[in-house]
mmCIF file of C-alpha atoms in Angstrom:
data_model
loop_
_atom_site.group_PDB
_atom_site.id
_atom_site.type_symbol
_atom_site.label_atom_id
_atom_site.label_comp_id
_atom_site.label_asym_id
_atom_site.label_seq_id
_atom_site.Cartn_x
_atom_site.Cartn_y
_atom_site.Cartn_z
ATOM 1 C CA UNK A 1 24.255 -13.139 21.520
ATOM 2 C CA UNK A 2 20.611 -14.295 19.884
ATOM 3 C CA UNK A 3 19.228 -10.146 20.816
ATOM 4 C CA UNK A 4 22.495 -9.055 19.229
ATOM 5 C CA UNK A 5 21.837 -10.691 16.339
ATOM 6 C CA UNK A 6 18.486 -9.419 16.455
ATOM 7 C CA UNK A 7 18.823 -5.985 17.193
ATOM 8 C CA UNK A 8 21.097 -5.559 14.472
ATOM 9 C CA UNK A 9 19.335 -7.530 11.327
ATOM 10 C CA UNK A 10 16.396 -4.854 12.663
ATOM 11 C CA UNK A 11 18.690 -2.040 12.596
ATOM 12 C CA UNK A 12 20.103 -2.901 9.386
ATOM 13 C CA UNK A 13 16.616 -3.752 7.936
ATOM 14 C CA UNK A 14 15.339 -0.361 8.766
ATOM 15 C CA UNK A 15 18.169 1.428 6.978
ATOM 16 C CA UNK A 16 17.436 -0.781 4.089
ATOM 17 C CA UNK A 17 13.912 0.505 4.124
ATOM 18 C CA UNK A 18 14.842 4.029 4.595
ATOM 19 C CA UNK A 19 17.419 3.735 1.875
ATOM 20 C CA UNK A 20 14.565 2.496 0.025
ATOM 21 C CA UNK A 21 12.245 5.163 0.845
ATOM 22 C CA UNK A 22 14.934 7.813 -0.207
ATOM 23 C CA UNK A 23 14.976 6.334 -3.328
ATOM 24 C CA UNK A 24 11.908 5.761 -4.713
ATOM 25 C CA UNK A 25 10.505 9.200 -3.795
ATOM 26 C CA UNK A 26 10.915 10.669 -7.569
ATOM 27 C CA UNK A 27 8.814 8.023 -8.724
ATOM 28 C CA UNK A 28 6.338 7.547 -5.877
ATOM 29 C CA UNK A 29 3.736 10.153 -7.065
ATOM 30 C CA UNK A 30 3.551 7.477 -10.736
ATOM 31 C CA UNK A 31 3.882 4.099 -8.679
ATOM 32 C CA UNK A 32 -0.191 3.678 -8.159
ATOM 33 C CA UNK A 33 -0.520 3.884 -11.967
ATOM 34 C CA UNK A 34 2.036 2.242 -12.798
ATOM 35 C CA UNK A 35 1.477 -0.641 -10.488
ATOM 36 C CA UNK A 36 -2.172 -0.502 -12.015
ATOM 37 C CA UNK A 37 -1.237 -0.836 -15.030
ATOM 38 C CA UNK A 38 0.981 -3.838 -14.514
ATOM 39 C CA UNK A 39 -1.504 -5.439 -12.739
ATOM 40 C CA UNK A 40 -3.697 -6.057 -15.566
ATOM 41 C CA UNK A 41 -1.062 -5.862 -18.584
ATOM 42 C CA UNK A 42 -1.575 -9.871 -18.678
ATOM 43 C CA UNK A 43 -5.227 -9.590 -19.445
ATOM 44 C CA UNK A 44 -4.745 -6.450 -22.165
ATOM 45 C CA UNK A 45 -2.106 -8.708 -23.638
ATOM 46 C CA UNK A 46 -4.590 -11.743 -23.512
ATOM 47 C CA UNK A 47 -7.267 -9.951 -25.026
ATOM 48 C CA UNK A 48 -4.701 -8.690 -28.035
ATOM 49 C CA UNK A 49 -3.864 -12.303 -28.525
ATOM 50 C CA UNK A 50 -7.120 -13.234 -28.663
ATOM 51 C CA UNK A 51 -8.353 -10.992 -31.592
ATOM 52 C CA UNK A 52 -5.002 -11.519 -33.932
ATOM 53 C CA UNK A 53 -4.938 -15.332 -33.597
ATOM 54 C CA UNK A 54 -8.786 -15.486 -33.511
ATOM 55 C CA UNK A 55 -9.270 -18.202 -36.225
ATOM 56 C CA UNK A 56 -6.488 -20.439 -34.674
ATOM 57 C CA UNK A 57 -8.263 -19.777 -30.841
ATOM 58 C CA UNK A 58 -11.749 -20.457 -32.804
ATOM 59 C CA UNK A 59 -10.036 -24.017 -34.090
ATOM 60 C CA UNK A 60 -8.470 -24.617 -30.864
ATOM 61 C CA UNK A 61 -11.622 -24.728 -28.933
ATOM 62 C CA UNK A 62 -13.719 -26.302 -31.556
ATOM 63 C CA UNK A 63 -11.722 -28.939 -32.207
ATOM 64 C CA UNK A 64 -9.514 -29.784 -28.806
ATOM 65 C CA UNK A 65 -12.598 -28.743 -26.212
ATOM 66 C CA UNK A 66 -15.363 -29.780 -28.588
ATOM 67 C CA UNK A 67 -16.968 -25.994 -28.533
ATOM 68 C CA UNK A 68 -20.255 -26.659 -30.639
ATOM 69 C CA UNK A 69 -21.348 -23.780 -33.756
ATOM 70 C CA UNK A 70 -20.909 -20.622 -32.601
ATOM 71 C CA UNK A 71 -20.130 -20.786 -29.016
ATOM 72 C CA UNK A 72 -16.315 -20.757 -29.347
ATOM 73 C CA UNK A 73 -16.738 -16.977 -31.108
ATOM 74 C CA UNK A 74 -19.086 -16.103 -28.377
ATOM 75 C CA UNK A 75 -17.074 -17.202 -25.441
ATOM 76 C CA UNK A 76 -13.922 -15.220 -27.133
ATOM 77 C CA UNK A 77 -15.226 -12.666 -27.708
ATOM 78 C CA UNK A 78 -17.088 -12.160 -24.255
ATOM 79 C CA UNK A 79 -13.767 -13.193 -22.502
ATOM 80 C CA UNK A 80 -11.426 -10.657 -24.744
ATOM 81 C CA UNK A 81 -14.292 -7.184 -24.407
ATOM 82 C CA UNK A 82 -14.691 -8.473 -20.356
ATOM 83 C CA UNK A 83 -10.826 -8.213 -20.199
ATOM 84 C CA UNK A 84 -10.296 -5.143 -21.915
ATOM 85 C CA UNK A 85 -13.120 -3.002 -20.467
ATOM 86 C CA UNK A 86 -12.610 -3.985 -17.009
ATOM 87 C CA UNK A 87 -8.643 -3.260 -17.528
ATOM 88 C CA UNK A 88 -9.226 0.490 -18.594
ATOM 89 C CA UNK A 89 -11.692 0.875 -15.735
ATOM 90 C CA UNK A 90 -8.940 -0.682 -13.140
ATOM 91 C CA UNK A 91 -6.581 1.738 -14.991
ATOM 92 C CA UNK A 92 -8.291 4.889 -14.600
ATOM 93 C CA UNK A 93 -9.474 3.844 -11.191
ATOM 94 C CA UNK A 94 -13.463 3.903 -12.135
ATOM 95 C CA UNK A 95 -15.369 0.468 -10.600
ATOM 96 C CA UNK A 96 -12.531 -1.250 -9.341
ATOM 97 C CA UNK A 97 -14.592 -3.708 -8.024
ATOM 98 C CA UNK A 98 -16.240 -4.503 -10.456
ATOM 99 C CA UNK A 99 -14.223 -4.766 -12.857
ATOM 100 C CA UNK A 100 -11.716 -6.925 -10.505
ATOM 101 C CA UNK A 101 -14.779 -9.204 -10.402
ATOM 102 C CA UNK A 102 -15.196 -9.053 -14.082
ATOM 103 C CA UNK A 103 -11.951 -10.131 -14.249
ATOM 104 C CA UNK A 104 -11.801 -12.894 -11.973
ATOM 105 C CA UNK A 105 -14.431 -14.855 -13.530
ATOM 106 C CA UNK A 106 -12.583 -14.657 -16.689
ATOM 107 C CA UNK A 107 -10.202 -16.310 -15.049
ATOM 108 C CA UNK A 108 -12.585 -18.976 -14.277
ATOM 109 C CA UNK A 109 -13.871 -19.371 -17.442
ATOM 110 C CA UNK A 110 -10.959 -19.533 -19.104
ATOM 111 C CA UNK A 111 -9.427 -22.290 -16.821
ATOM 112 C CA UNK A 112 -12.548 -24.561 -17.607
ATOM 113 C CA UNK A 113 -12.493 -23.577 -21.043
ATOM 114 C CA UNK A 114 -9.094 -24.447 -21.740
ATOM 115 C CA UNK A 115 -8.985 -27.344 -19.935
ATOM 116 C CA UNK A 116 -6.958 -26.530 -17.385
ATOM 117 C CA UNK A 117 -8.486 -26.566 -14.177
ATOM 118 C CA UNK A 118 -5.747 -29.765 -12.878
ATOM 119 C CA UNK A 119 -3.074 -27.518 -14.066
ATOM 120 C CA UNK A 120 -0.837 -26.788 -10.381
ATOM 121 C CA UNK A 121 1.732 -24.353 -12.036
ATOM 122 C CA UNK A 122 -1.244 -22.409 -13.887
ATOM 123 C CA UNK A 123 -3.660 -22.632 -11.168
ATOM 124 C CA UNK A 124 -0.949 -20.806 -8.404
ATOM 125 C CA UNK A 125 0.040 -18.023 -11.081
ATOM 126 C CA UNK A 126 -3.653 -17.628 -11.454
ATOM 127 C CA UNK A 127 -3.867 -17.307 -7.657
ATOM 128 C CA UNK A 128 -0.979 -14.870 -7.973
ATOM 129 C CA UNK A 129 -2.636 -12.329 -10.280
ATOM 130 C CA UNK A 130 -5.732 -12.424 -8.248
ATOM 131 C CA UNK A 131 -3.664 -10.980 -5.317
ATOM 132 C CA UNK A 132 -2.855 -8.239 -7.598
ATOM 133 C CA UNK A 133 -6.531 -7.853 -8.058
ATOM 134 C CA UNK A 134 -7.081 -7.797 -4.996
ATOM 135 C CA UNK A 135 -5.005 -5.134 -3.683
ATOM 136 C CA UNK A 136 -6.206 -2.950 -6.443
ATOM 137 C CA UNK A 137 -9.767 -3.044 -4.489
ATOM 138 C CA UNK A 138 -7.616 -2.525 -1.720
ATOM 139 C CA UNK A 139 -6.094 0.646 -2.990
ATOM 140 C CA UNK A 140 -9.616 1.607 -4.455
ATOM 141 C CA UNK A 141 -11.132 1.333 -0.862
ATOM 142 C CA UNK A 142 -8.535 3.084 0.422
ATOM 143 C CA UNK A 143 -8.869 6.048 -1.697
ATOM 144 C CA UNK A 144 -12.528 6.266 -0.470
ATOM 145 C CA UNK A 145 -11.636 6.214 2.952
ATOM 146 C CA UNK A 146 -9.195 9.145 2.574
ATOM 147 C CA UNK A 147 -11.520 10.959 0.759
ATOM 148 C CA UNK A 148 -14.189 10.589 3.208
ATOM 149 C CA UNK A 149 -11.816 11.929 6.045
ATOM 150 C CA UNK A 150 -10.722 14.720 3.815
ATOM 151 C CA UNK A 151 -14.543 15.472 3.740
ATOM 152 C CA UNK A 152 -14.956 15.365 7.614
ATOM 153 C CA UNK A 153 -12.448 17.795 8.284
ATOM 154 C CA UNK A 154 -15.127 20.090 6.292
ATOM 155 C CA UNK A 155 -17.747 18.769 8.246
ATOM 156 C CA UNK A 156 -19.119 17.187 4.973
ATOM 157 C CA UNK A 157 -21.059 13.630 4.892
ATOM 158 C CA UNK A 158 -18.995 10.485 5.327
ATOM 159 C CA UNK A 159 -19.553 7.651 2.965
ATOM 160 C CA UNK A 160 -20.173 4.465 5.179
ATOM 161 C CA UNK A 161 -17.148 2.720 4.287
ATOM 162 C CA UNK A 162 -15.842 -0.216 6.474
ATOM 163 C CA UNK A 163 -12.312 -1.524 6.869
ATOM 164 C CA UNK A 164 -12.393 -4.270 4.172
ATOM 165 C CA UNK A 165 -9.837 -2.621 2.934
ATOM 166 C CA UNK A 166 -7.626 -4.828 5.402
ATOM 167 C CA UNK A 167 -8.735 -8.017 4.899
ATOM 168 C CA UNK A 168 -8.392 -7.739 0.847
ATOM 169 C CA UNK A 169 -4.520 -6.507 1.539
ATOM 170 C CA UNK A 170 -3.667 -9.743 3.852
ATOM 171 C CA UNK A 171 -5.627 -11.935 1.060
ATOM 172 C CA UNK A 172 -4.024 -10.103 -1.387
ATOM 173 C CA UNK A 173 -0.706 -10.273 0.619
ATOM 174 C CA UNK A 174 -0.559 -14.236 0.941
ATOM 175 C CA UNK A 175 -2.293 -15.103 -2.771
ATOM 176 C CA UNK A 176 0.924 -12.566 -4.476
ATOM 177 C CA UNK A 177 3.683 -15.068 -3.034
ATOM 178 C CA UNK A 178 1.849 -18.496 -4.239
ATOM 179 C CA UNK A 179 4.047 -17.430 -7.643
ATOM 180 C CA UNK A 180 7.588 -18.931 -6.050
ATOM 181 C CA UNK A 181 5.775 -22.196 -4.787
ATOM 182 C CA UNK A 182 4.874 -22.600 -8.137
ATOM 183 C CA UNK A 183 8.369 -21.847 -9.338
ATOM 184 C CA UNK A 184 10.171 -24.386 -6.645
ATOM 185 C CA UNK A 185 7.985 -27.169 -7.763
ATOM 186 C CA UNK A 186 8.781 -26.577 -11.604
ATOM 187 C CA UNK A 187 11.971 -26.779 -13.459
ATOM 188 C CA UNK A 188 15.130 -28.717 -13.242
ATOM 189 C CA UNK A 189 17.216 -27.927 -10.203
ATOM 190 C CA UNK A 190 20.526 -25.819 -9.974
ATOM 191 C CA UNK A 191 22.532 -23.813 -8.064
ATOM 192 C CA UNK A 192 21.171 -20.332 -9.091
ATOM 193 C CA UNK A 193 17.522 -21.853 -8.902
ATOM 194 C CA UNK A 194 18.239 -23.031 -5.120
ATOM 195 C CA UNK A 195 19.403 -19.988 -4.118
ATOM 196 C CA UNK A 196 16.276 -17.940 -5.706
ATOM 197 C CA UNK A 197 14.448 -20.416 -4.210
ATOM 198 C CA UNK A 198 15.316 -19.676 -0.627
ATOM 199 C CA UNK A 199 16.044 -15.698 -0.729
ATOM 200 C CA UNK A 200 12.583 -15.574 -2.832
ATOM 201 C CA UNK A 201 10.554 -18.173 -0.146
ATOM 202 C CA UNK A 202 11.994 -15.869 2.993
ATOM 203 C CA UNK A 203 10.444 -12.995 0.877
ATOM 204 C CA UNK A 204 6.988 -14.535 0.315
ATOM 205 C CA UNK A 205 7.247 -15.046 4.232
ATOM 206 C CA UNK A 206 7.904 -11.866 5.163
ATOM 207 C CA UNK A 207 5.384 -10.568 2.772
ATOM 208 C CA UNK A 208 2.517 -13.091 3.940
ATOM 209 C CA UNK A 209 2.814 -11.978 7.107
ATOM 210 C CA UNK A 210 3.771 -8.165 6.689
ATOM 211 C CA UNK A 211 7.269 -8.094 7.960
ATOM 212 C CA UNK A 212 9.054 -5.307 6.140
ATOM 213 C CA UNK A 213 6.570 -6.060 3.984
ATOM 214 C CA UNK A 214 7.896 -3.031 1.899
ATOM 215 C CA UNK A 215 11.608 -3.835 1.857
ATOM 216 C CA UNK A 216 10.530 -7.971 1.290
ATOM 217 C CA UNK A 217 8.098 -6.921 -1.942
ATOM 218 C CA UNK A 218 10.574 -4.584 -3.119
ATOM 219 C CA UNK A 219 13.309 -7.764 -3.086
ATOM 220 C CA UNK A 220 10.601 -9.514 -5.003
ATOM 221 C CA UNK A 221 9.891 -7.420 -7.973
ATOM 222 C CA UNK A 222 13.980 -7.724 -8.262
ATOM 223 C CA UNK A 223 14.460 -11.447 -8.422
ATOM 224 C CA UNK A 224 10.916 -11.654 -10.419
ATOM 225 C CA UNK A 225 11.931 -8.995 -12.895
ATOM 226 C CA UNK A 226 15.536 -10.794 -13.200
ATOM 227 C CA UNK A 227 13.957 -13.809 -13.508
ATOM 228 C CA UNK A 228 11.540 -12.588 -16.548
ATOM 229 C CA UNK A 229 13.625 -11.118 -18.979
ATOM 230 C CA UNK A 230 16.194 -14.224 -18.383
ATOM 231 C CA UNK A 231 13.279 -17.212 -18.442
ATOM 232 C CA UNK A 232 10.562 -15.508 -20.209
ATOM 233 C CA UNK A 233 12.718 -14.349 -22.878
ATOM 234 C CA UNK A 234 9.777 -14.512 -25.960
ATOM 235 C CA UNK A 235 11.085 -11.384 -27.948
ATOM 236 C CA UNK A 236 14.072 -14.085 -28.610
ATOM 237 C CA UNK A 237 12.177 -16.992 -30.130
ATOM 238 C CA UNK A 238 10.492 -16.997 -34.173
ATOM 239 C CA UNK A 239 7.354 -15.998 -34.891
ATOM 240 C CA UNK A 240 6.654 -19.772 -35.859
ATOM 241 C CA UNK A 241 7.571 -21.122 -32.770
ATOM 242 C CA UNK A 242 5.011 -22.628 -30.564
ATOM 243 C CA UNK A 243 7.293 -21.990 -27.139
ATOM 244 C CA UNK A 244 6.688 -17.996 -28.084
ATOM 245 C CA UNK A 245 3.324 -17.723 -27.139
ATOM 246 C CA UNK A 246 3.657 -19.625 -23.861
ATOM 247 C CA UNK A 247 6.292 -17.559 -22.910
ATOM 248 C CA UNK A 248 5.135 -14.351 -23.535
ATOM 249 C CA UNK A 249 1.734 -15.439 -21.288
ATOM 250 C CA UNK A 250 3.813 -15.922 -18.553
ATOM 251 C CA UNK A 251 6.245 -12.846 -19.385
ATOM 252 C CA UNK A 252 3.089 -10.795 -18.875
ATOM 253 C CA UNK A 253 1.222 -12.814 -16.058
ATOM 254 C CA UNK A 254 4.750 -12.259 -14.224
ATOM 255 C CA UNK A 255 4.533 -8.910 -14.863
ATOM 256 C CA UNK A 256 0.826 -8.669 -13.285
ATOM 257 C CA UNK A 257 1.970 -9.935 -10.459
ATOM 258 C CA UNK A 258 4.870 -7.463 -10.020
ATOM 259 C CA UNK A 259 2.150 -4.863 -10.249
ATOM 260 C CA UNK A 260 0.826 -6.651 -7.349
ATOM 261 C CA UNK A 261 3.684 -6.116 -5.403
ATOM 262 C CA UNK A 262 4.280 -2.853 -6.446
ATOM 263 C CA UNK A 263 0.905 -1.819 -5.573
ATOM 264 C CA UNK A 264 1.797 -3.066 -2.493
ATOM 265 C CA UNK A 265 4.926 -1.084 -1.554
ATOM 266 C CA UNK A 266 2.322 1.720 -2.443
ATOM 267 C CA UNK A 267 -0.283 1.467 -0.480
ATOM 268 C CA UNK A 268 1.292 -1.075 2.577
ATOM 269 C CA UNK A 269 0.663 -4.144 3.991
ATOM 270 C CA UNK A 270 -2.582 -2.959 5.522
ATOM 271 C CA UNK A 271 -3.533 -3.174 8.906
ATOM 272 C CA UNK A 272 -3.032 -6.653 9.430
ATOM 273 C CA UNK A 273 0.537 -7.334 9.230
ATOM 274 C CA UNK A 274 3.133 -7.233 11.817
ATOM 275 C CA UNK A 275 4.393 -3.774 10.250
ATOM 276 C CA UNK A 276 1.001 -2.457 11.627
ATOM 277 C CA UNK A 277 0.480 -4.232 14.850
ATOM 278 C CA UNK A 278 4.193 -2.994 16.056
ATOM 279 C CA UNK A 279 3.504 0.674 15.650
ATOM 280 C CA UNK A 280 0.813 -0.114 18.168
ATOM 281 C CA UNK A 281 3.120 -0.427 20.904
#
């Protein structure tokens, strides 16, 4: 009865995934850029913020985090050019690395220089968006490998490039679904939420591991993208209100982290995932 069961949630997985497949193959030429582009629209929309509400960001950290002269301007204005620069580069797929680590320090600075380095909630989106990073070196490292065996087949040099390439995907892979423990542990409980709650946490597993990894992340960017224009709803609130701007950071940090994902279905769960290891046997 149990292989039964089995055999058939595979079978009907797998035409999930092909129907999948079918689907998306208009737009699966655009999905790397797009998915790029997502990935760091929470730090171009940080950046933004930071140069039209510069005065209040200036007060902010003079005032609440004791900032002394002219350090406040400095560390804005270091954190809004880092986040910008690196985010074209990322786009247009020039020192990924870099700029990822560019990136990911302004991360850290920010979380110490906003005081909010005890912040759970914050901290595991944070950790979310760095998965996104992540597999953006990942799909950087994998563009160099296929490069270098389009070059062999000319009998051209190969670049020495190793297989890091996996180990950022699984890091990647695991960091992306952190996002839904934050969102079990915050908010009031319903229905709706307990059911998002368990379809989403059986998607972060199958993700983490790299169990129809592409079918699981596709579920994903559904509930998340559901779940942003309903919760993160900022376009609906006054210009006045203070709840805007919160909302609207985590409209677009959920919307880096879909990138993530989508960079994921892209490029796969790598080669260490369960997806992989089976096609070994």
């Amino acid at each position: 009865m149990s292989l039964t069961i089995t055999v058939t949630l595979r079978e009907t997985s797998e035409k999930i995934e092909g129907l999948l497949n079918t689907a998306s193959r208009p737009v699966k030429p655009y999905l790397p850029a797009v998915s790029r582009f997502l990935v760091v629209a929470t730090f171009m929309e940080d950046a933004l913020r930071i140069l039209y509400q510069w005065s209040t960001q200036v007060s902010y950290l003079q005032k609440a985090r004791h900032f002394p002269g002219w350090s406040a301007h400095v560390f804005l204005g270091v954190n809004a050019l880092a986040m910008m620069v690196a985010s074209l580069c990322i786009i247009t797929k020039r020192q990924v690395g870099v700029s990822v680590a560019a990136l990911s320090a302004v991360m850290v600075l920010q979380t110490v220089g906003y005081g909010l380095l005890f912040n759970f909630y914050f901290f595991l989106r944070n950790l979310s968006v760095a998965g996104g990073l992540l597999l953006s070196v990942s799909e950087s490292l994998l563009r160099v490998r296929r490069a270098n065996s389009a070059s062999a087949l000319f009998g051209l040099p190969q670049l020495n490039e190793s297989e890091r390439h996996k180990y950022f995907q699984l890091a990647g892979r695991i960091l992306l679904v952190l996002l839904f423990l934050g969102f079990v542990v915050n908010g009031e409980w319903t229905l709706t939420r307990v059911v998002v709650c368990i379809v989403g946490l059986v998607a972060c597993g199958m993700v983490a591991v790299g169990f129809r990894a592409k079918w699981s992340a596709s579920l994903l960017v559904t509930v998340l993208c559901v779940m942003n224009v309903l919760v993160n709803n900022w376009w609906t609130l006054n210009y006045a209100s203070a709840r805007r701007d919160f909302l609207k950071y985590d409209f677009f940090q959920t919307l880096s982290i879909m990138g993530g994902l989508l960079l994921l279905i892209s490029i796969g769960p790598g080669g260490l995932s369960y997806d992989e290891k089976k096609k070994e046997f």
